[in-house]
mmCIF file of C-alpha atoms in Angstrom:
data_model
loop_
_atom_site.group_PDB
_atom_site.id
_atom_site.type_symbol
_atom_site.label_atom_id
_atom_site.label_comp_id
_atom_site.label_asym_id
_atom_site.label_seq_id
_atom_site.Cartn_x
_atom_site.Cartn_y
_atom_site.Cartn_z
ATOM 1 C CA MET A 1 -202.646 -42.966 177.915
ATOM 2 C CA ARG A 2 -204.623 -46.262 179.312
ATOM 3 C CA ALA A 3 -202.722 -45.586 182.412
ATOM 4 C CA ILE A 4 -203.730 -42.241 182.669
ATOM 5 C CA LEU A 5 -207.621 -42.812 181.644
ATOM 6 C CA ALA A 6 -207.786 -45.728 184.064
ATOM 7 C CA LEU A 7 -206.386 -43.348 187.089
ATOM 8 C CA PHE A 8 -208.728 -40.492 186.229
ATOM 9 C CA ILE A 9 -211.653 -43.417 186.263
ATOM 10 C CA ALA A 10 -210.139 -44.690 189.709
ATOM 11 C CA LEU A 11 -210.310 -41.073 190.681
ATOM 12 C CA ALA A 12 -213.247 -39.569 189.652
ATOM 13 C CA PRO A 13 -215.723 -41.534 191.982
ATOM 14 C CA THR A 14 -214.136 -39.550 195.132
ATOM 15 C CA ALA A 15 -215.040 -36.064 193.874
ATOM 16 C CA VAL A 16 -218.952 -37.613 194.351
ATOM 17 C CA LEU A 17 -218.115 -38.160 197.692
ATOM 18 C CA ALA A 18 -216.299 -34.280 198.297
ATOM 19 C CA HIS A 19 -219.224 -33.166 200.289
ATOM 20 C CA THR A 20 -219.117 -32.341 203.872
ATOM 21 C CA GLY A 21 -220.403 -34.994 206.248
ATOM 22 C CA THR A 22 -219.867 -37.784 207.761
ATOM 23 C CA GLY A 23 -217.266 -40.641 206.920
ATOM 24 C CA ASP A 24 -216.386 -38.426 203.318
ATOM 25 C CA ALA A 25 -213.239 -36.426 205.430
ATOM 26 C CA HIS A 26 -211.070 -38.692 203.984
ATOM 27 C CA ALA A 27 -212.501 -38.399 200.186
ATOM 28 C CA HIS A 28 -212.351 -34.648 200.878
ATOM 29 C CA ASP A 29 -208.146 -34.250 201.737
ATOM 30 C CA LEU A 30 -207.604 -36.826 198.675
ATOM 31 C CA VAL A 31 -209.492 -34.219 196.265
ATOM 32 C CA HIS A 32 -208.135 -31.354 198.162
ATOM 33 C CA GLY A 33 -204.979 -32.609 197.876
ATOM 34 C CA PHE A 34 -205.554 -33.603 193.783
ATOM 35 C CA MET A 35 -206.338 -30.098 193.374
ATOM 36 C CA HIS A 36 -203.056 -28.182 194.963
ATOM 37 C CA PRO A 37 -201.033 -28.860 191.989
ATOM 38 C CA ILE A 38 -203.201 -27.937 189.597
ATOM 39 C CA GLY A 39 -204.318 -24.707 191.486
ATOM 40 C CA GLY A 40 -200.770 -23.296 190.739
ATOM 41 C CA LEU A 41 -199.074 -22.446 187.525
ATOM 42 C CA ASP A 42 -195.701 -22.715 188.949
ATOM 43 C CA HIS A 43 -196.563 -26.510 190.117
ATOM 44 C CA ILE A 44 -198.137 -26.853 186.731
ATOM 45 C CA LEU A 45 -195.141 -25.627 184.733
ATOM 46 C CA ALA A 46 -192.657 -27.651 186.880
ATOM 47 C CA MET A 47 -194.705 -31.079 186.948
ATOM 48 C CA VAL A 48 -195.248 -31.385 182.698
ATOM 49 C CA ALA A 49 -191.538 -29.964 182.474
ATOM 50 C CA VAL A 50 -190.432 -33.437 184.414
ATOM 51 C CA GLY A 51 -192.623 -35.215 181.803
ATOM 52 C CA VAL A 52 -191.170 -33.461 178.822
ATOM 53 C CA PHE A 53 -187.401 -33.847 180.175
ATOM 54 C CA ALA A 54 -188.033 -37.465 180.718
ATOM 55 C CA PHE A 55 -189.564 -37.839 177.084
ATOM 56 C CA VAL A 56 -186.352 -35.937 175.446
ATOM 57 C CA LEU A 57 -183.877 -38.386 177.438
ATOM 58 C CA GLY A 58 -185.812 -41.279 176.504
ATOM 59 C CA GLY A 59 -185.427 -45.016 177.636
ATOM 60 C CA ARG A 60 -185.419 -45.469 181.529
ATOM 61 C CA ALA A 61 -185.925 -42.192 182.215
ATOM 62 C CA MET A 62 -189.117 -42.114 181.054
ATOM 63 C CA LEU A 63 -190.382 -43.795 184.108
ATOM 64 C CA LEU A 64 -187.524 -43.150 186.532
ATOM 65 C CA VAL A 65 -187.164 -39.285 186.615
ATOM 66 C CA PRO A 66 -190.944 -38.706 187.326
ATOM 67 C CA LEU A 67 -190.995 -41.793 189.807
ATOM 68 C CA ALA A 68 -187.610 -39.708 191.528
ATOM 69 C CA PHE A 69 -189.498 -36.540 191.342
ATOM 70 C CA VAL A 70 -193.250 -38.061 193.126
ATOM 71 C CA ALA A 71 -190.434 -39.628 195.619
ATOM 72 C CA MET A 72 -188.609 -36.740 196.466
ATOM 73 C CA MET A 73 -192.145 -34.507 196.775
ATOM 74 C CA ALA A 74 -192.793 -37.189 199.455
ATOM 75 C CA VAL A 75 -190.087 -36.460 201.556
ATOM 76 C CA GLY A 76 -190.375 -32.538 201.029
ATOM 77 C CA PHE A 77 -193.965 -33.043 202.291
ATOM 78 C CA GLY A 78 -192.739 -35.302 205.437
ATOM 79 C CA LEU A 79 -190.624 -32.199 205.723
ATOM 80 C CA GLY A 80 -193.257 -29.795 205.431
ATOM 81 C CA ILE A 81 -195.753 -31.563 207.827
ATOM 82 C CA ALA A 82 -193.172 -31.892 210.256
ATOM 83 C CA GLY A 83 -193.124 -27.907 210.708
ATOM 84 C CA MET A 84 -189.245 -27.732 209.685
ATOM 85 C CA ASP A 85 -188.270 -24.889 208.138
ATOM 86 C CA LEU A 86 -186.739 -24.999 203.990
ATOM 87 C CA PRO A 87 -185.488 -21.730 202.924
ATOM 88 C CA PHE A 88 -186.226 -20.458 199.426
ATOM 89 C CA VAL A 89 -189.290 -22.864 199.215
ATOM 90 C CA GLU A 90 -191.022 -20.297 196.687
ATOM 91 C CA LEU A 91 -187.762 -19.978 194.667
ATOM 92 C CA GLY A 92 -186.802 -23.219 194.437
ATOM 93 C CA ILE A 93 -190.277 -24.334 192.933
ATOM 94 C CA ALA A 94 -190.391 -21.054 190.948
ATOM 95 C CA LEU A 95 -186.521 -22.268 189.538
ATOM 96 C CA SER A 96 -187.833 -25.736 189.070
ATOM 97 C CA SER A 97 -189.530 -25.177 185.973
ATOM 98 C CA ILE A 98 -187.032 -22.950 184.503
ATOM 99 C CA VAL A 99 -183.833 -25.334 185.520
ATOM 100 C CA ILE A 100 -186.093 -28.410 184.225
ATOM 101 C CA GLY A 101 -186.884 -27.281 181.136
ATOM 102 C CA GLY A 102 -183.801 -25.370 179.994
ATOM 103 C CA ALA A 103 -182.177 -29.098 180.769
ATOM 104 C CA ALA A 104 -184.776 -30.365 178.319
ATOM 105 C CA ALA A 105 -184.364 -27.971 176.025
ATOM 106 C CA LEU A 106 -181.159 -28.297 176.207
ATOM 107 C CA GLY A 107 -181.828 -31.885 175.195
ATOM 108 C CA ARG A 108 -178.022 -33.290 175.789
ATOM 109 C CA PRO A 109 -177.293 -36.602 177.190
ATOM 110 C CA MET A 110 -177.743 -36.906 181.105
ATOM 111 C CA PRO A 111 -177.214 -40.289 183.206
ATOM 112 C CA VAL A 112 -180.408 -41.172 184.147
ATOM 113 C CA ALA A 113 -179.229 -40.981 187.974
ATOM 114 C CA ALA A 114 -177.828 -37.342 187.454
ATOM 115 C CA ALA A 115 -181.793 -36.514 185.512
ATOM 116 C CA MET A 116 -183.301 -38.288 188.738
ATOM 117 C CA SER A 117 -181.026 -36.200 190.949
ATOM 118 C CA LEU A 118 -181.955 -32.834 189.388
ATOM 119 C CA VAL A 119 -185.473 -33.023 189.657
ATOM 120 C CA GLY A 120 -185.834 -34.790 193.100
ATOM 121 C CA VAL A 121 -184.187 -31.559 194.814
ATOM 122 C CA PHE A 122 -186.537 -29.024 193.014
ATOM 123 C CA ALA A 123 -189.271 -31.849 194.262
ATOM 124 C CA ILE A 124 -188.397 -31.495 198.053
ATOM 125 C CA PHE A 125 -189.307 -27.414 196.852
ATOM 126 C CA HIS A 126 -192.869 -28.454 195.680
ATOM 127 C CA GLY A 127 -193.075 -31.195 198.382
ATOM 128 C CA HIS A 128 -192.206 -29.110 201.543
ATOM 129 C CA ALA A 129 -194.948 -26.548 200.001
ATOM 130 C CA HIS A 130 -198.220 -29.077 200.171
ATOM 131 C CA GLY A 131 -197.220 -30.221 203.620
ATOM 132 C CA ALA A 132 -196.832 -26.443 205.117
ATOM 133 C CA GLU A 133 -200.045 -26.022 203.236
ATOM 134 C CA MET A 134 -202.251 -28.631 204.135
ATOM 135 C CA PRO A 135 -204.901 -27.438 205.822
ATOM 136 C CA ALA A 136 -205.507 -28.089 209.253
ATOM 137 C CA GLY A 137 -206.876 -31.015 210.214
ATOM 138 C CA SER A 138 -206.623 -32.956 207.411
ATOM 139 C CA SER A 139 -205.529 -36.469 206.674
ATOM 140 C CA GLY A 140 -202.320 -36.313 205.712
ATOM 141 C CA LEU A 141 -202.422 -39.634 203.708
ATOM 142 C CA GLY A 142 -205.448 -38.556 201.709
ATOM 143 C CA TYR A 143 -204.284 -35.186 201.254
ATOM 144 C CA ALA A 144 -200.383 -36.592 199.925
ATOM 145 C CA LEU A 145 -202.457 -39.268 197.658
ATOM 146 C CA GLY A 146 -204.410 -37.075 196.381
ATOM 147 C CA PHE A 147 -201.403 -34.308 194.852
ATOM 148 C CA ILE A 148 -199.176 -37.495 194.068
ATOM 149 C CA ALA A 149 -201.867 -38.724 191.475
ATOM 150 C CA ALA A 150 -202.197 -34.944 190.289
ATOM 151 C CA THR A 151 -198.520 -34.677 190.087
ATOM 152 C CA ALA A 152 -198.181 -38.353 188.417
ATOM 153 C CA LEU A 153 -200.737 -37.472 186.248
ATOM 154 C CA LEU A 154 -199.055 -33.776 185.355
ATOM 155 C CA HIS A 155 -195.958 -35.565 184.483
ATOM 156 C CA ALA A 156 -198.177 -38.450 182.088
ATOM 157 C CA ALA A 157 -199.457 -35.223 180.414
ATOM 158 C CA GLY A 158 -195.877 -34.234 179.785
ATOM 159 C CA ILE A 159 -194.865 -37.436 178.611
ATOM 160 C CA GLY A 160 -198.104 -37.930 176.702
ATOM 161 C CA ALA A 161 -197.750 -34.773 174.786
ATOM 162 C CA ALA A 162 -194.165 -35.051 174.101
ATOM 163 C CA THR A 163 -195.052 -38.772 173.004
ATOM 164 C CA GLY A 164 -198.039 -37.186 170.602
ATOM 165 C CA VAL A 165 -196.533 -34.593 168.945
ATOM 166 C CA SER A 166 -193.371 -36.652 168.157
ATOM 167 C CA ALA A 167 -195.650 -38.902 166.546
ATOM 168 C CA LEU A 168 -197.282 -36.298 164.408
ATOM 169 C CA ALA A 169 -194.001 -34.433 163.685
ATOM 170 C CA ALA A 170 -192.126 -37.723 162.966
ATOM 171 C CA ARG A 171 -188.462 -36.675 162.978
ATOM 172 C CA TYR A 172 -189.149 -32.858 164.151
ATOM 173 C CA GLY A 173 -190.803 -34.503 167.116
ATOM 174 C CA ARG A 174 -187.826 -34.468 169.406
ATOM 175 C CA PRO A 175 -186.814 -30.856 168.259
ATOM 176 C CA LEU A 176 -190.098 -29.625 169.229
ATOM 177 C CA ALA A 177 -189.902 -31.316 172.768
ATOM 178 C CA ARG A 178 -186.949 -29.235 173.091
ATOM 179 C CA ILE A 179 -188.272 -26.216 172.010
ATOM 180 C CA ALA A 180 -191.528 -27.148 174.580
ATOM 181 C CA GLY A 181 -188.673 -27.506 177.392
ATOM 182 C CA GLY A 182 -187.406 -23.930 176.208
ATOM 183 C CA LEU A 183 -190.812 -22.527 176.559
ATOM 184 C CA PHE A 184 -191.386 -23.827 180.240
ATOM 185 C CA ALA A 185 -188.779 -22.568 181.448
ATOM 186 C CA VAL A 186 -189.562 -19.076 179.285
ATOM 187 C CA ALA A 187 -192.702 -19.781 181.671
ATOM 188 C CA GLY A 188 -191.109 -20.300 184.937
ATOM 189 C CA ALA A 189 -189.281 -17.070 184.136
ATOM 190 C CA GLY A 190 -192.414 -15.280 184.223
ATOM 191 C CA VAL A 191 -193.529 -16.912 187.208
ATOM 192 C CA LEU A 192 -190.841 -15.448 189.013
ATOM 193 C CA ALA A 193 -190.491 -12.040 187.631
ATOM 194 C CA GLY A 194 -194.083 -11.886 188.553
ATOM 195 C CA TRP A 195 -194.982 -11.972 184.706
ATOM 196 C CA LEU A 196 -197.311 -14.819 184.870
#
């Protein structure tokens, strides 16, 4: 929670600099990039599901799984801004919360490398969408830093919520986190079907 709070405090002053004018284009790009993942339910579901999935796996996965998502999302972003075509981007984004939430719901032990690969594949689709939808004339670096910060916060929110529920519910915490994973999968199916 301290890391989340520190990141929020560090990014909060950039919102003040987001007004149009000279010298503040980088701040505008950062804020715009930050808002992109938060503006779409499909992105929010998948990124919070990554945090819940990491919590369910526990141990090193709580750090490495979200890091893998962020790293591969940056790769996808590079593909998107380079104009490289990636088929089924929207389908990949929609399926991400279904598959990642479903994996959390199953709660089966999984090697950390396999979990990192699973989330990494879907992260490429999310990153590609961020790159392809980046406003013309934006600074790629500022925009990327913004959506990476938002993604990290959403991952941390998933881990934090699962940790908090686990602490409150004692021995029922991990099963409740698995149920939450199932709800993310169902919500992802709702997005895919157009219900949400």
